[in-house]
Structures are given as C-alpha cells and as structure tokens.
Short mmCIF file of C-alpha atoms in Angstrom, two decimals:
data_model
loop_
_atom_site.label_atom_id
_atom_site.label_comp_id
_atom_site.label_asym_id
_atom_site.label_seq_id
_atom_site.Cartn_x
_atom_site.Cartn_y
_atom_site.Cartn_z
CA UNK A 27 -82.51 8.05 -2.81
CA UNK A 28 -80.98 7.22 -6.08
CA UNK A 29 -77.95 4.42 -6.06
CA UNK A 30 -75.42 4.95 -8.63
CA UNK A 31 -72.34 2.27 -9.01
CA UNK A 32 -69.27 3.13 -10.81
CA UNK A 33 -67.85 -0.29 -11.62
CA UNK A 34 -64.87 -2.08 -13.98
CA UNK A 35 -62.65 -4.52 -13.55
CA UNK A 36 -60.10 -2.76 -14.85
CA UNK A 37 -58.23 -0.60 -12.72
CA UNK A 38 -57.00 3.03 -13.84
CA UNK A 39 -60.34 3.03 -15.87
CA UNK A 40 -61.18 6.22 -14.14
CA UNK A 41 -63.70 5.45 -11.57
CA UNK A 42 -62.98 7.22 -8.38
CA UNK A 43 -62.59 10.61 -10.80
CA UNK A 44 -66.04 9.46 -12.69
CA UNK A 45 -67.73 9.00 -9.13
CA UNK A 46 -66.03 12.18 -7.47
CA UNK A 47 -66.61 14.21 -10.37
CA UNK A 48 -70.58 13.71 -10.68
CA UNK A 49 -70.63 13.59 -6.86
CA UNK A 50 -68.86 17.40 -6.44
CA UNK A 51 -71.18 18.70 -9.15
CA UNK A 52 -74.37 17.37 -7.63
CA UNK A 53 -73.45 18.71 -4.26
CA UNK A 54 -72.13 21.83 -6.12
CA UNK A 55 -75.87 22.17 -7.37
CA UNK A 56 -77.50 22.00 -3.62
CA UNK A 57 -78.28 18.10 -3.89
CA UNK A 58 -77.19 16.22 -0.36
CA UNK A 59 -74.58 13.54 -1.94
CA UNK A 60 -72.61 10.34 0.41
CA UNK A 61 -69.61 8.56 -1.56
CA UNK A 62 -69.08 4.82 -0.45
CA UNK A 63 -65.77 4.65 -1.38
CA UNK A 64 -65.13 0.81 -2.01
CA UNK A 65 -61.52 1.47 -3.68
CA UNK A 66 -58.44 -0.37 -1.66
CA UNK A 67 -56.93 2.96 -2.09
CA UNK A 68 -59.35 4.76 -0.74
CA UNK A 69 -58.59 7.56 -3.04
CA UNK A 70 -62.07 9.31 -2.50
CA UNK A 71 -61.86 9.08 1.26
CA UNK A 72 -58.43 11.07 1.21
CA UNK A 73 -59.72 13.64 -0.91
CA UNK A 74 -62.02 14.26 1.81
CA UNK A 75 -59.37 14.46 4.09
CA UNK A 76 -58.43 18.04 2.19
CA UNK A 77 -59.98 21.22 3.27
CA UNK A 78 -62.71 21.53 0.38
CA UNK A 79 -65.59 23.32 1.61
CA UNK A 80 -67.78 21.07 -0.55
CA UNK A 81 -70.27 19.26 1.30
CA UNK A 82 -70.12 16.08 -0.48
CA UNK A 83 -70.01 13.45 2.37
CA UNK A 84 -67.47 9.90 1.88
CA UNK A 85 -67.19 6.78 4.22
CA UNK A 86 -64.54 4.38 3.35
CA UNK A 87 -65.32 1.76 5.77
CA UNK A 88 -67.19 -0.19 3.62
CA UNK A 89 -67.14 -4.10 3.65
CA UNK A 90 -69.25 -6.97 1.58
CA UNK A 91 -70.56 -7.73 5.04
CA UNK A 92 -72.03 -4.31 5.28
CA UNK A 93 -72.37 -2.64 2.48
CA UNK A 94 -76.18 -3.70 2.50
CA UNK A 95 -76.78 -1.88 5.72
CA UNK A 96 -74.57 0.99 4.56
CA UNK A 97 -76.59 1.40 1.43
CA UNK A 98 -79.90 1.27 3.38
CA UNK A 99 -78.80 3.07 6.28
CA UNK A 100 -78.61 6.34 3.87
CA UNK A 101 -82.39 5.75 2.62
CA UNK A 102 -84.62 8.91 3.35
CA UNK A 103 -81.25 11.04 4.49
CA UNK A 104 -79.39 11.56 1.43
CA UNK A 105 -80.38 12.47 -2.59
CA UNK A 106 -77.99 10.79 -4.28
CA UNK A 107 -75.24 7.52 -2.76
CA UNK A 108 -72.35 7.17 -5.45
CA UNK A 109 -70.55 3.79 -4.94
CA UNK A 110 -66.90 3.98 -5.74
CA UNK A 111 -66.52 0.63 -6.64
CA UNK A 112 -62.83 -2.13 -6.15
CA UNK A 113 -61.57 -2.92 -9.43
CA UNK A 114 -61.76 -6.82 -8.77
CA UNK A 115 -65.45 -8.91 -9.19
CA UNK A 116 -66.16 -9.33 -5.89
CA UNK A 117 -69.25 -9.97 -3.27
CA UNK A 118 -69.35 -6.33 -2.53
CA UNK A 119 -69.42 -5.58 -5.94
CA UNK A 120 -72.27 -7.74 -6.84
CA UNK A 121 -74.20 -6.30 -3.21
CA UNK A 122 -73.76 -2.86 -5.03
CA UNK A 123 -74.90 -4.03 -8.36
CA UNK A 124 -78.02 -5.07 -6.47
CA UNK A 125 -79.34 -2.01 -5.19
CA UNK A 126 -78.31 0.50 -7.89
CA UNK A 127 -80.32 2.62 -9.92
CA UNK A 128 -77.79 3.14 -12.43
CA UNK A 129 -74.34 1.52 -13.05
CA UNK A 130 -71.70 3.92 -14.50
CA UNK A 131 -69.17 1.74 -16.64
CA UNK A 132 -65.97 3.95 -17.12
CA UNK A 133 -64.06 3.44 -20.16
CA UNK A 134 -60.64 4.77 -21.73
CA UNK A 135 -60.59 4.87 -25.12
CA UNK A 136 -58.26 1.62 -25.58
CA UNK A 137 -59.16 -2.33 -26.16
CA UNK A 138 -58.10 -3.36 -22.94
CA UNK A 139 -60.94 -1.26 -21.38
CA UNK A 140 -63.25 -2.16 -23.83
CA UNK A 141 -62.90 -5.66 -23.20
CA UNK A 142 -63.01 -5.26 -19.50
CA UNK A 143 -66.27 -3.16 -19.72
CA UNK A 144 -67.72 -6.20 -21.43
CA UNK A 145 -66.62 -7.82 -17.64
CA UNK A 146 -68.72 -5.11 -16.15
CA UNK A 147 -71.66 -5.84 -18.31
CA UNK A 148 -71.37 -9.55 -17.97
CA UNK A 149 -71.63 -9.04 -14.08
CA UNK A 150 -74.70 -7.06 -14.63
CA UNK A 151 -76.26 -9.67 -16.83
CA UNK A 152 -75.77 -11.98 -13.84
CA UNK A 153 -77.16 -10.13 -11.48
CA UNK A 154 -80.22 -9.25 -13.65
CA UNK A 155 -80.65 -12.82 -14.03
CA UNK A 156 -80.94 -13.54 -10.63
CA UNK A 157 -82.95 -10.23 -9.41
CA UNK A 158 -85.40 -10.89 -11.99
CA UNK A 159 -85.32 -7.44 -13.15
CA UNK A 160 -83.25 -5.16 -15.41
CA UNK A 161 -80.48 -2.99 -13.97
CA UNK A 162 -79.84 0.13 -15.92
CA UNK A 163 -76.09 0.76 -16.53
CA UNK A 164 -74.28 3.12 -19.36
CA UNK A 165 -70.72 3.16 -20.43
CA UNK A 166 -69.13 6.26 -20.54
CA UNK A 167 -66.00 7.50 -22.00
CA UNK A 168 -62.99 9.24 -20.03
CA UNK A 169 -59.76 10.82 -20.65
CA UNK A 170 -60.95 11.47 -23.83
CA UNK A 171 -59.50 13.83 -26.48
CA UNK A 172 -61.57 17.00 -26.37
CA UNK A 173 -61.55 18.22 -29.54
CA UNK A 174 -60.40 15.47 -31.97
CA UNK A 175 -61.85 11.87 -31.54
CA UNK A 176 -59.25 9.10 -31.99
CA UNK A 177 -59.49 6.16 -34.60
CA UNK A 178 -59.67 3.59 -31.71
CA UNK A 179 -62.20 5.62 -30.04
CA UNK A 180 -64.58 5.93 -32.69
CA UNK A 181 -64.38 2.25 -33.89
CA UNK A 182 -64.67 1.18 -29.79
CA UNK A 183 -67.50 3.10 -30.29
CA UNK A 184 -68.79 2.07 -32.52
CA UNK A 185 -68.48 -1.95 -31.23
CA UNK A 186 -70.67 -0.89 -28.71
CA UNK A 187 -73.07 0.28 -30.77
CA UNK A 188 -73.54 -3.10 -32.43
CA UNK A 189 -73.18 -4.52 -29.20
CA UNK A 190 -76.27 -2.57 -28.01
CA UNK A 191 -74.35 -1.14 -25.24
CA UNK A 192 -75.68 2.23 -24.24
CA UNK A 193 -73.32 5.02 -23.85
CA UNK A 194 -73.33 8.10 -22.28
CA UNK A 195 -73.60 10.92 -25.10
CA UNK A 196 -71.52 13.15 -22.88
CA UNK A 197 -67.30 11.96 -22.57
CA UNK A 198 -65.31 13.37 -19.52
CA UNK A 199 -62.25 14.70 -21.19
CA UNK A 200 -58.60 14.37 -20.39
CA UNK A 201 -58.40 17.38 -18.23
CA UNK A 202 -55.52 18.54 -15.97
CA UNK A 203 -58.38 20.32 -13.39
CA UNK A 204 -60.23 16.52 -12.81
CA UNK A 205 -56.60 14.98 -12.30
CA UNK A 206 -56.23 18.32 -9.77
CA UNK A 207 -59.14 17.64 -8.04
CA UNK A 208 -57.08 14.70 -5.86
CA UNK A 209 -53.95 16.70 -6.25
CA UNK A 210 -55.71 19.58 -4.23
CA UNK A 211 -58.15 17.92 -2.80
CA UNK A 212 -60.35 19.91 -4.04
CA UNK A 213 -63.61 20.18 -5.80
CA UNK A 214 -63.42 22.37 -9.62
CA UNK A 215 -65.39 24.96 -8.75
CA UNK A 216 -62.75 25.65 -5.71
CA UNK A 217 -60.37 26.09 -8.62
CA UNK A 218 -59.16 28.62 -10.06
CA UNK A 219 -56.54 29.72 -13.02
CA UNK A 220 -53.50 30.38 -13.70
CA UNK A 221 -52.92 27.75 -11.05
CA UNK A 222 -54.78 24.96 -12.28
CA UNK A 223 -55.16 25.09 -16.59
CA UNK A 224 -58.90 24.74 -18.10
CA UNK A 225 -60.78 24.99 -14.94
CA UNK A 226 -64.16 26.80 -16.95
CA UNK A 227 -64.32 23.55 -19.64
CA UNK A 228 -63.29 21.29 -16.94
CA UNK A 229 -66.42 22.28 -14.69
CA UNK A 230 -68.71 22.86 -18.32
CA UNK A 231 -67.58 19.11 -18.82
CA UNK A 232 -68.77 17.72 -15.52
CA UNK A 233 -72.32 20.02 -15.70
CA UNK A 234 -73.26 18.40 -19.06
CA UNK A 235 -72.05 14.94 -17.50
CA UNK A 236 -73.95 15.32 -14.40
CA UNK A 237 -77.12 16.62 -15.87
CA UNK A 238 -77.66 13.46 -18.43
CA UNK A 239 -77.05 11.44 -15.83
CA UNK A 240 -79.69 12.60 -13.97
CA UNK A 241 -81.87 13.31 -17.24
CA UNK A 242 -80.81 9.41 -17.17
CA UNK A 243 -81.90 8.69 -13.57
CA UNK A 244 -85.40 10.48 -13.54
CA UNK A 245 -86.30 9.17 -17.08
CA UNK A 246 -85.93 5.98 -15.13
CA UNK A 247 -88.12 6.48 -12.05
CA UNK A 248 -90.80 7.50 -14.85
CA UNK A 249 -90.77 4.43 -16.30
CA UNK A 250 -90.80 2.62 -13.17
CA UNK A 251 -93.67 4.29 -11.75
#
C-alpha cells in the first residue's frame, strides 16, 4: 500500500482538489483507492455523498488518536491511501507525515503559499529528524495558468529551485471541470461538455499528474528495495 499526504498550512492551497483529483484518476485506471479525509470541512467526504459511480472509497472520521490504526487498518486491502490533510500543524498531521510514502505539497502560484510550503517542508524536516529516515515529498503547482506562466510563478519557481525543493514537473491548471468535480460531485471522466467547459484537458491534466506521481512512487520502492 502506498501512503500519500497532501499537506500545507495554508488553507485554499488546493489540497482536497490535489488529493481528489489523483485519487479519481487512479481509481479511474482500475487501482483500489481510500481517501482519509482529515479536512474540518470534510469537503472530500461530501463529494462522496454525490452519486458518482467512481469507486474511490473516503472516511472522514479520522482523529490524531486514530489515524495510526486507520492508516494500518487499510494495509494489504487497498493500492493506494491519499490523506487529505487539516490546514493547521497538528498531531494528526505529523502521525500522517510518519507513515507516508510521498508528501504532496500544494502550491498557488503566490508568496503567501510559497512561504507556507516552506511550513510544510519544515514539518517534514522534523519528522525526518526524528524517524531517522528521509520522507519523500514534492511541491506541486495548482490553479495554474495553462498556457502562459506568470512572472511570480516562474521566479517562485525558480526559489525553489535554489532552495533544492523538488517539484512536480506536471502543474494542475486552473480548470472550471476540477472546481466541478465538488460542484457535481462528480469525478471528470463522469463529465461531459457543453455542461461543464474543458472536460478533455481537464482529465489530460490529471493523467499526466497522476502518472508522475506514480513514476514518483515506484522509482521510490526501487530505491528502497
């Protein structure tokens, strides 16, 4: 089972559409896929309350006290657990950090997120220290332009790079279909235009997404091995 945390500080980073977007395309794919949904809002777990036929499983009663048991109770029954992760520092959030495989960072193209994805990393860093190991973790763009890169975007980009901050090569794009997605409550490729604009580069979008993260994912197990 591969553990992937979507974590930032930050609120309105994008997280619960990061996590529910990679989640739906996995499970879209064939791959057996559980949310923990660890948002206040629970914004995950009411998507599921839609009618979407896609098989993506969520559980949004998730506390610090049993997150650990949540996480291992999955072990040998699922493919892939995406934690949705509180935008706060937290216990639960440092459990999570624990037992991932990879940690998704979520970024908009703005300081503010910037700085609070160097939060996220910091937390890491912590938790590597007292693990012993490394914990893999790449920040990844959202609600990016998708055909013209900003100035602020390319020179936050470029701080990371000199930070040595890995980043995802692949951005998910401002798109009305991922905003839909909770709207509908459904997954894209239940979408369909004229109702819902873009759905075809909305769903190209997530593929490439999904398939460096798990590019990302196996790359690691070889390593580890």
């Amino acid at each position: 089972m591969q553990v992937i945390a979507v974590a930032n500080p930050k609120g309105g980073a994008g997280k619960s559409t990061t996590a529910l977007v990679l989640a739906t395309t996995l499970a879209d794919a064939g791959a057996a896929v559980v949310i923990l949904d660890c948002d206040p809002n629970k914004p995950i777990a009411e998507w599921r309350r839609g009618d979407s036929a896609n098989s993506v499983e969520v559980h949004g009663d998730v506390t610090e006290g049993t997150i650990y048991s949540r996480i291992e109770g999955f072990r040998g029954k699922t493919k892939f657990l995406i934690i949705d992760l509180e935008g706060t520092a937290s216990r639960m959030t440092s459990r999570a950090l624990q037992r991932a495989h990879l940690v998704l960072i979520p970024i908009q193209p703005s300081t503010v997120d910037a700085n609070q994805a160097a939060r996220a990393i910091q937390l890491i860093r912590e938790e590597e220290e007292g693990l012993g190991r490394t914990i893999p973790y790449r920040a990844v763009f959202t609600r990016t332009a998708a055909l013209i890169e900003s100035r602020i975007e390319k020179e936050i980009a470029q701080d990371l790079r000199n930070a040595h901050v890995p980043c995802l090569n692949t951005k998910l794009c401002e798109r009305v279909a991922f905003k839909a997605m909770f709207t509908l409550k459904r997954a894209l490729s239940e979408m369909s235009a004229p109702s819902v604009a873009g759905v075809p580069k909305a769903i190209e979008n997530a593929e490439h997404f999904t398939r460096e993260v798990v590019t990302i994912l196996s790359d690691n197990a070889k390593a580890a091995a």
